Short mmCIF file of C-alpha atoms and ligand atoms in Angstrom, two decimals:
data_model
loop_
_atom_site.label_atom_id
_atom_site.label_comp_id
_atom_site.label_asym_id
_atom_site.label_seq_id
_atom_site.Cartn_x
_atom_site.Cartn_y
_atom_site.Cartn_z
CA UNK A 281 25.91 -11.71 15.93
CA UNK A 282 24.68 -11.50 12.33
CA UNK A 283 26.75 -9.31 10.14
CA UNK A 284 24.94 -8.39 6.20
CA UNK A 285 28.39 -7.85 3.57
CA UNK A 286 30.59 -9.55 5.48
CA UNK A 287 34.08 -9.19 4.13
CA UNK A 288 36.78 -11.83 4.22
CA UNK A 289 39.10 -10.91 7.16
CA UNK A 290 36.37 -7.92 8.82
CA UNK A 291 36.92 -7.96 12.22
CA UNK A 292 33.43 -6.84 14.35
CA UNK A 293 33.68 -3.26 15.58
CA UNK A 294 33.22 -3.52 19.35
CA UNK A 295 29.90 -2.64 20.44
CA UNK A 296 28.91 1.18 20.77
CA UNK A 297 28.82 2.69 24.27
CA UNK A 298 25.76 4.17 23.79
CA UNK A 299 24.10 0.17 23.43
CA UNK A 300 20.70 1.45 22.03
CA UNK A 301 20.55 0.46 18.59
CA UNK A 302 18.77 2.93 15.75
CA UNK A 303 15.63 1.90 14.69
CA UNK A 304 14.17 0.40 11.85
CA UNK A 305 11.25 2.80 11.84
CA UNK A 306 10.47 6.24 11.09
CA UNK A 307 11.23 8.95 14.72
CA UNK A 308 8.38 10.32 16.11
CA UNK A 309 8.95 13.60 14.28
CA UNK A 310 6.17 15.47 12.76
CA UNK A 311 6.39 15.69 9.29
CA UNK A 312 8.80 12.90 8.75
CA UNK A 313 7.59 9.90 6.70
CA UNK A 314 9.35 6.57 6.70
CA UNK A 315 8.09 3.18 6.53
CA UNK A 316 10.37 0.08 6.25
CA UNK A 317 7.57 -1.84 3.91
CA UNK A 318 7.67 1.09 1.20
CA UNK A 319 10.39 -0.17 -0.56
CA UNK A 320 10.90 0.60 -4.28
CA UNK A 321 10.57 -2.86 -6.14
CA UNK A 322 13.93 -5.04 -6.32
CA UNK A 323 14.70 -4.81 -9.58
CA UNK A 324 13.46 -0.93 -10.46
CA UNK A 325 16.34 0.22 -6.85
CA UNK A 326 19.37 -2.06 -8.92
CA UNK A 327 18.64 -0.69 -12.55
CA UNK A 328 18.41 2.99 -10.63
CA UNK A 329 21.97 2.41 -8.85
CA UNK A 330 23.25 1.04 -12.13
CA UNK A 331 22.09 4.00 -14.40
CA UNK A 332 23.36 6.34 -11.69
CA UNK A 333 26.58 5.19 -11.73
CA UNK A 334 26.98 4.68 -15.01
CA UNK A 335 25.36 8.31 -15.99
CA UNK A 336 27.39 10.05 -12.86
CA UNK A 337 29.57 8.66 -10.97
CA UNK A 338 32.07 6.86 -13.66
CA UNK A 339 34.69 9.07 -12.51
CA UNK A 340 36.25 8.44 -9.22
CA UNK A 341 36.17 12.20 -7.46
CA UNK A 342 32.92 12.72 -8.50
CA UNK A 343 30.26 12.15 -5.45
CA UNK A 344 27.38 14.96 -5.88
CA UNK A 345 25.63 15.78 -8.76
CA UNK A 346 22.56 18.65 -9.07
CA UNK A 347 20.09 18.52 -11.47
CA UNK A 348 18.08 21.78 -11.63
CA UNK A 349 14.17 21.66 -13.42
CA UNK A 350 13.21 25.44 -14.55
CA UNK A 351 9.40 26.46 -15.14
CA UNK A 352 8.26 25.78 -18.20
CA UNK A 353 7.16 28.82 -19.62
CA UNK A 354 4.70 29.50 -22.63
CA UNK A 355 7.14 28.92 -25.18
CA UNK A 356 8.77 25.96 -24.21
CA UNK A 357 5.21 24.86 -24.22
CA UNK A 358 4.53 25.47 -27.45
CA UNK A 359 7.64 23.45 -28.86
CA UNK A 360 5.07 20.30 -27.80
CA UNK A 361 5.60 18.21 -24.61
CA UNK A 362 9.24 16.54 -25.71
CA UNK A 363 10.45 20.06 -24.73
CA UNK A 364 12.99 18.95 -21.61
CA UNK A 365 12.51 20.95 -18.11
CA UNK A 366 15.87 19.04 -17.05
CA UNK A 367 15.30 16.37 -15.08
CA UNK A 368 16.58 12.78 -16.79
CA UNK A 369 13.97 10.82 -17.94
CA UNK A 370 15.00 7.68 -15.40
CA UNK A 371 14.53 10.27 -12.46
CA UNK A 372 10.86 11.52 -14.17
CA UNK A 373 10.19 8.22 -14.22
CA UNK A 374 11.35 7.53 -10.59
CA UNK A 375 8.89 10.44 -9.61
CA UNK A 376 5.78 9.20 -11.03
CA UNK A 377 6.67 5.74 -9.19
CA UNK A 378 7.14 7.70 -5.86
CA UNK A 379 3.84 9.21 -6.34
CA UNK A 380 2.41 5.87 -6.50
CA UNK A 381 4.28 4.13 -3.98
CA UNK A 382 3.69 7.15 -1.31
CA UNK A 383 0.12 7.41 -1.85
CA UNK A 384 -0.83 5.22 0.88
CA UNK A 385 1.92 6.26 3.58
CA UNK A 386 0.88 9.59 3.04
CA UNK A 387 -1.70 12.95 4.52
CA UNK A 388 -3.37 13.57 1.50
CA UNK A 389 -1.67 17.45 2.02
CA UNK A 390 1.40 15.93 2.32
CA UNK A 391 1.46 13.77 -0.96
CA UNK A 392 -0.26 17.15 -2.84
CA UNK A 393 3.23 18.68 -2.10
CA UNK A 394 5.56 16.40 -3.25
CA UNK A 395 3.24 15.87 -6.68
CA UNK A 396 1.01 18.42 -7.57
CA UNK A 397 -2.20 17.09 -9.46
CA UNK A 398 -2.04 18.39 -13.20
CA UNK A 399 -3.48 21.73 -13.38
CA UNK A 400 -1.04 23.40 -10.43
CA UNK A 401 0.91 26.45 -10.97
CA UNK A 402 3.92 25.11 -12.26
CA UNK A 403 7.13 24.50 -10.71
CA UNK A 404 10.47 23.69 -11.17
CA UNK A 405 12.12 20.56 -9.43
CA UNK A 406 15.89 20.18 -7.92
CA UNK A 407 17.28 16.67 -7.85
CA UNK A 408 20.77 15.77 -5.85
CA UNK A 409 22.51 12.93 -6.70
CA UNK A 410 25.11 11.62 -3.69
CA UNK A 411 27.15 9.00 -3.70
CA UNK A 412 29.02 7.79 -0.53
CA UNK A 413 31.79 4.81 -0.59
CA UNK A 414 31.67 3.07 3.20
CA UNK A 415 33.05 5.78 6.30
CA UNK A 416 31.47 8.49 4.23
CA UNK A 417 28.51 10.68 5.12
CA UNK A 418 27.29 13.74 4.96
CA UNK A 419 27.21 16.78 7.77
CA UNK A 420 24.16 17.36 9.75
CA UNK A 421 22.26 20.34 7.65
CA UNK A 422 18.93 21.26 6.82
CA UNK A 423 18.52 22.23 3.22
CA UNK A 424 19.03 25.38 2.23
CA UNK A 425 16.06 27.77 3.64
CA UNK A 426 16.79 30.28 0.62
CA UNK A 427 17.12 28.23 -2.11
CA UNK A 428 14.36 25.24 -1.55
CA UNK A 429 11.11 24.76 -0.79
CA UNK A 430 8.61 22.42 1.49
CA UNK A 431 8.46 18.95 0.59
CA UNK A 432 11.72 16.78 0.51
CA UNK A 433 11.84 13.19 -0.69
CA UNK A 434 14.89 10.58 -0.88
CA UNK A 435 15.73 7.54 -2.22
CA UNK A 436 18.36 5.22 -0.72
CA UNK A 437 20.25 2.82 -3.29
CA UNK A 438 22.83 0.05 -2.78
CA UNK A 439 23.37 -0.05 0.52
CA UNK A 440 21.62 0.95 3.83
CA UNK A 441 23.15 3.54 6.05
CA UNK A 442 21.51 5.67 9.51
CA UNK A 443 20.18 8.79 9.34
CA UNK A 444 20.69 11.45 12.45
CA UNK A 445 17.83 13.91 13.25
CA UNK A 446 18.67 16.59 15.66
CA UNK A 447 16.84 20.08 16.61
CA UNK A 448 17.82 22.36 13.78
CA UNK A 449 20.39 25.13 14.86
CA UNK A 450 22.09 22.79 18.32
CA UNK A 451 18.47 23.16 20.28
CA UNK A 452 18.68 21.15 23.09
CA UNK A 453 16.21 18.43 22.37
CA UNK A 454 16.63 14.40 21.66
CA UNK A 455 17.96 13.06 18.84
CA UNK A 456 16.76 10.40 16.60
CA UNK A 457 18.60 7.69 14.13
CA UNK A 458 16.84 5.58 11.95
CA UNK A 459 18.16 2.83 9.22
CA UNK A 460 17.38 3.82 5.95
CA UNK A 461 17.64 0.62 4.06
CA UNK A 462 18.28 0.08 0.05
CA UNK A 463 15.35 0.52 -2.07
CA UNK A 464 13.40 2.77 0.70
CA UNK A 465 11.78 5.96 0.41
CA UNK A 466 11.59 8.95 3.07
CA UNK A 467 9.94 12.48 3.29
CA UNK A 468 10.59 15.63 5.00
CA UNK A 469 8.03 18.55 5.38
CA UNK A 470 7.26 21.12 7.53
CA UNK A 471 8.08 20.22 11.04
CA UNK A 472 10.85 17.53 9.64
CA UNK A 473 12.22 19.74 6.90
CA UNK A 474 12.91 23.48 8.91
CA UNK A 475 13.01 22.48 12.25
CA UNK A 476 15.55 19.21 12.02
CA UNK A 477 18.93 18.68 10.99
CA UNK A 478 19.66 15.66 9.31
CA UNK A 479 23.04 14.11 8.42
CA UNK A 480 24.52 10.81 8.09
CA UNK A 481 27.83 10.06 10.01
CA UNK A 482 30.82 8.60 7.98
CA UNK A 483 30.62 5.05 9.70
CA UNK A 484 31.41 1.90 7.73
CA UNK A 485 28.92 0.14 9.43
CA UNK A 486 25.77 1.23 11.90
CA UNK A 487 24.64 -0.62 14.70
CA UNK A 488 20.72 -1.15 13.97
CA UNK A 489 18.20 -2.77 15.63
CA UNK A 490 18.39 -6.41 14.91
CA UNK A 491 14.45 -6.31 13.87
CA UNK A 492 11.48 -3.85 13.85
CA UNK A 493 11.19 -2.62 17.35
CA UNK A 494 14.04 -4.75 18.97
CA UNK A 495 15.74 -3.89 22.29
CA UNK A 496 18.96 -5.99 20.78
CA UNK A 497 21.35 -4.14 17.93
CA UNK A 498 23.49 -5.54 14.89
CA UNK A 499 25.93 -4.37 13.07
CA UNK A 500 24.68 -3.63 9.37
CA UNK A 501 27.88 -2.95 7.24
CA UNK A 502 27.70 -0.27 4.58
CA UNK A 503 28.28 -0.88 1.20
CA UNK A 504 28.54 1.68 -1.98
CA UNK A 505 25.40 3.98 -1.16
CA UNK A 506 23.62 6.45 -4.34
CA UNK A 507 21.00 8.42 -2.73
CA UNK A 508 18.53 10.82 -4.71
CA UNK A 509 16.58 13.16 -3.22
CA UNK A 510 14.00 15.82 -5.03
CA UNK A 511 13.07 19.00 -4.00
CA UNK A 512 11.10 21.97 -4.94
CA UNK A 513 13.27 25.35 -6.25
CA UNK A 514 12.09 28.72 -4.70
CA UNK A 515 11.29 31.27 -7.28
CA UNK A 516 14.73 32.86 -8.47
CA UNK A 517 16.67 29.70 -7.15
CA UNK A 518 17.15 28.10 -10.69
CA UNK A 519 19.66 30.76 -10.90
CA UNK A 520 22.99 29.10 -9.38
CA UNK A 521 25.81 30.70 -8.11
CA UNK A 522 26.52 33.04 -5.23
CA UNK A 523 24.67 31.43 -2.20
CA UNK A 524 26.57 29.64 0.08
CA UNK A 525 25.77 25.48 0.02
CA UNK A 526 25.32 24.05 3.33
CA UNK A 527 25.34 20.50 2.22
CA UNK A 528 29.35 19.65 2.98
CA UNK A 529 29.77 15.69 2.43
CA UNK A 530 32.84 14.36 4.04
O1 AKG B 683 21.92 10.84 1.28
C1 AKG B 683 20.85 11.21 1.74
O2 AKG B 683 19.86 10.49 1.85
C2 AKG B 683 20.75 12.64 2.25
C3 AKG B 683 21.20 13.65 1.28
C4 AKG B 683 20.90 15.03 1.74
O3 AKG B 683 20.53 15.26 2.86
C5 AKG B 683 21.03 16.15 0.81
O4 AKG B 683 21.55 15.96 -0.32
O5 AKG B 683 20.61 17.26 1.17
FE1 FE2 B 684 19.67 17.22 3.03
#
């Protein structure tokens, strides 16, 4: 069996009891937007890990950073259009890529949420920075109802890892995995964003399917994994502090 990292001395995990392995495409979930072949460009995913490692995570117990945008109002306007709204230029510049890459993959409703054309009411953005070392993940949650908006979008970097979709609040209901390789791109709205938990268990390695649409698995170890995902702040939500943060990484 084909192992991707291997290590000198790794020792295959058995195989899982449950045999089927997660797929390489997007779960039939409406809403939910991931294809394999959207990948960011090579060389734009490894300059993205490296300036988010070197901008956040150069200190070892730091694995979550939050970037918050705020409306720009009349008077920031008027200081001319260097005035910052508080997102990094490297992550502005990772949204205007998104827009283009996404364009094809998706509704044209669904891509008018994620980027506004100019002349929208404005809006203020929330960016989340993770970073997970291998066996690390991140509890099943959907993002916080209070605080964020329709319209999620996420980045994978460095390494690939499985996602977990399950009915929001422990509905009965199948689940869904799905590889989430380095350099790809995935979006949650409506259906995918309030009615669907996702997390990512803290495995070192998953057990994918061995190509698109295969009935045989392999094990895909996990290396160093950044992910960034952008959101949209709900009016009032720029202010932090005081609601509680279901987003517990472990
Ligand atoms: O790492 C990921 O892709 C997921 C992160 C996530 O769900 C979150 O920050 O809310
Ligand atoms: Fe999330």
């Amino acid at each position: 069996m084909e192992i991707e990292s291997l290590s000198s001395g790794y020792t295959e995990p058995p195989k899982p009891v449950d045999t089927t392995p997660s797929s390489r495409l997007g779960p039939p979930i409406p809403g939910l937007y991931f294809d394999p072949s959207v990948l960011l460009p090579d060389e734009l995913a490894e300059s993205l890990l490296q300036k988010c490692m070197e901008t956040y995570f150069y200190e070892e117990n730091v694995n979550q950073v939050m970037l918050f945008e705020r409306v720009m109002t009349r008077d920031d306007a008027s200081l001319g259009s260097s005035a910052s709204t508080g997102l990094p230029p490297f992550l502005r510049d990772l949204l205007s890529t998104l827009s283009a890459h996404l364009h094809p993959l998706l509704p044209r409703d669904t891509h008018k949420l994620l980027f506004p054309p100019a002349g929208s009411p404005p809006r203020a953005r929330q960016a989340i920075v993770n970073f997970y070392r291998p066996g690390e993940g991140i509890a099943p949650h959907v993002d916080l109802l209070e605080r964020f908006g329709d319209g999620i979008v996420g980045v994978s970097l460095g390494s690939g890892c499985v996602m977990r979709f399950a009915p929001a609040g422990g509905a009965a209901g199948p689940q869904h995995t799905v590889f989430l390789p380095h350099g790809s791109v995935y979006v949650m709205s409506g259906e995918a964003r309030y009615g669907w938990a996702h997390g990512i268990e803290g495995r070192r390695e998953d057990w994918v399917q061995a190509c698109v649409g295969a009935a045989e698995g392999r094990w895909v170890m996990r290396a160093i994994r950044v992910s960034v995902t952008f959101r949209w702040l709900l009016p009032g939500a720029d202010v932090v502090g005081g609601l509680p943060d279901a987003d517990a990484k472990y």
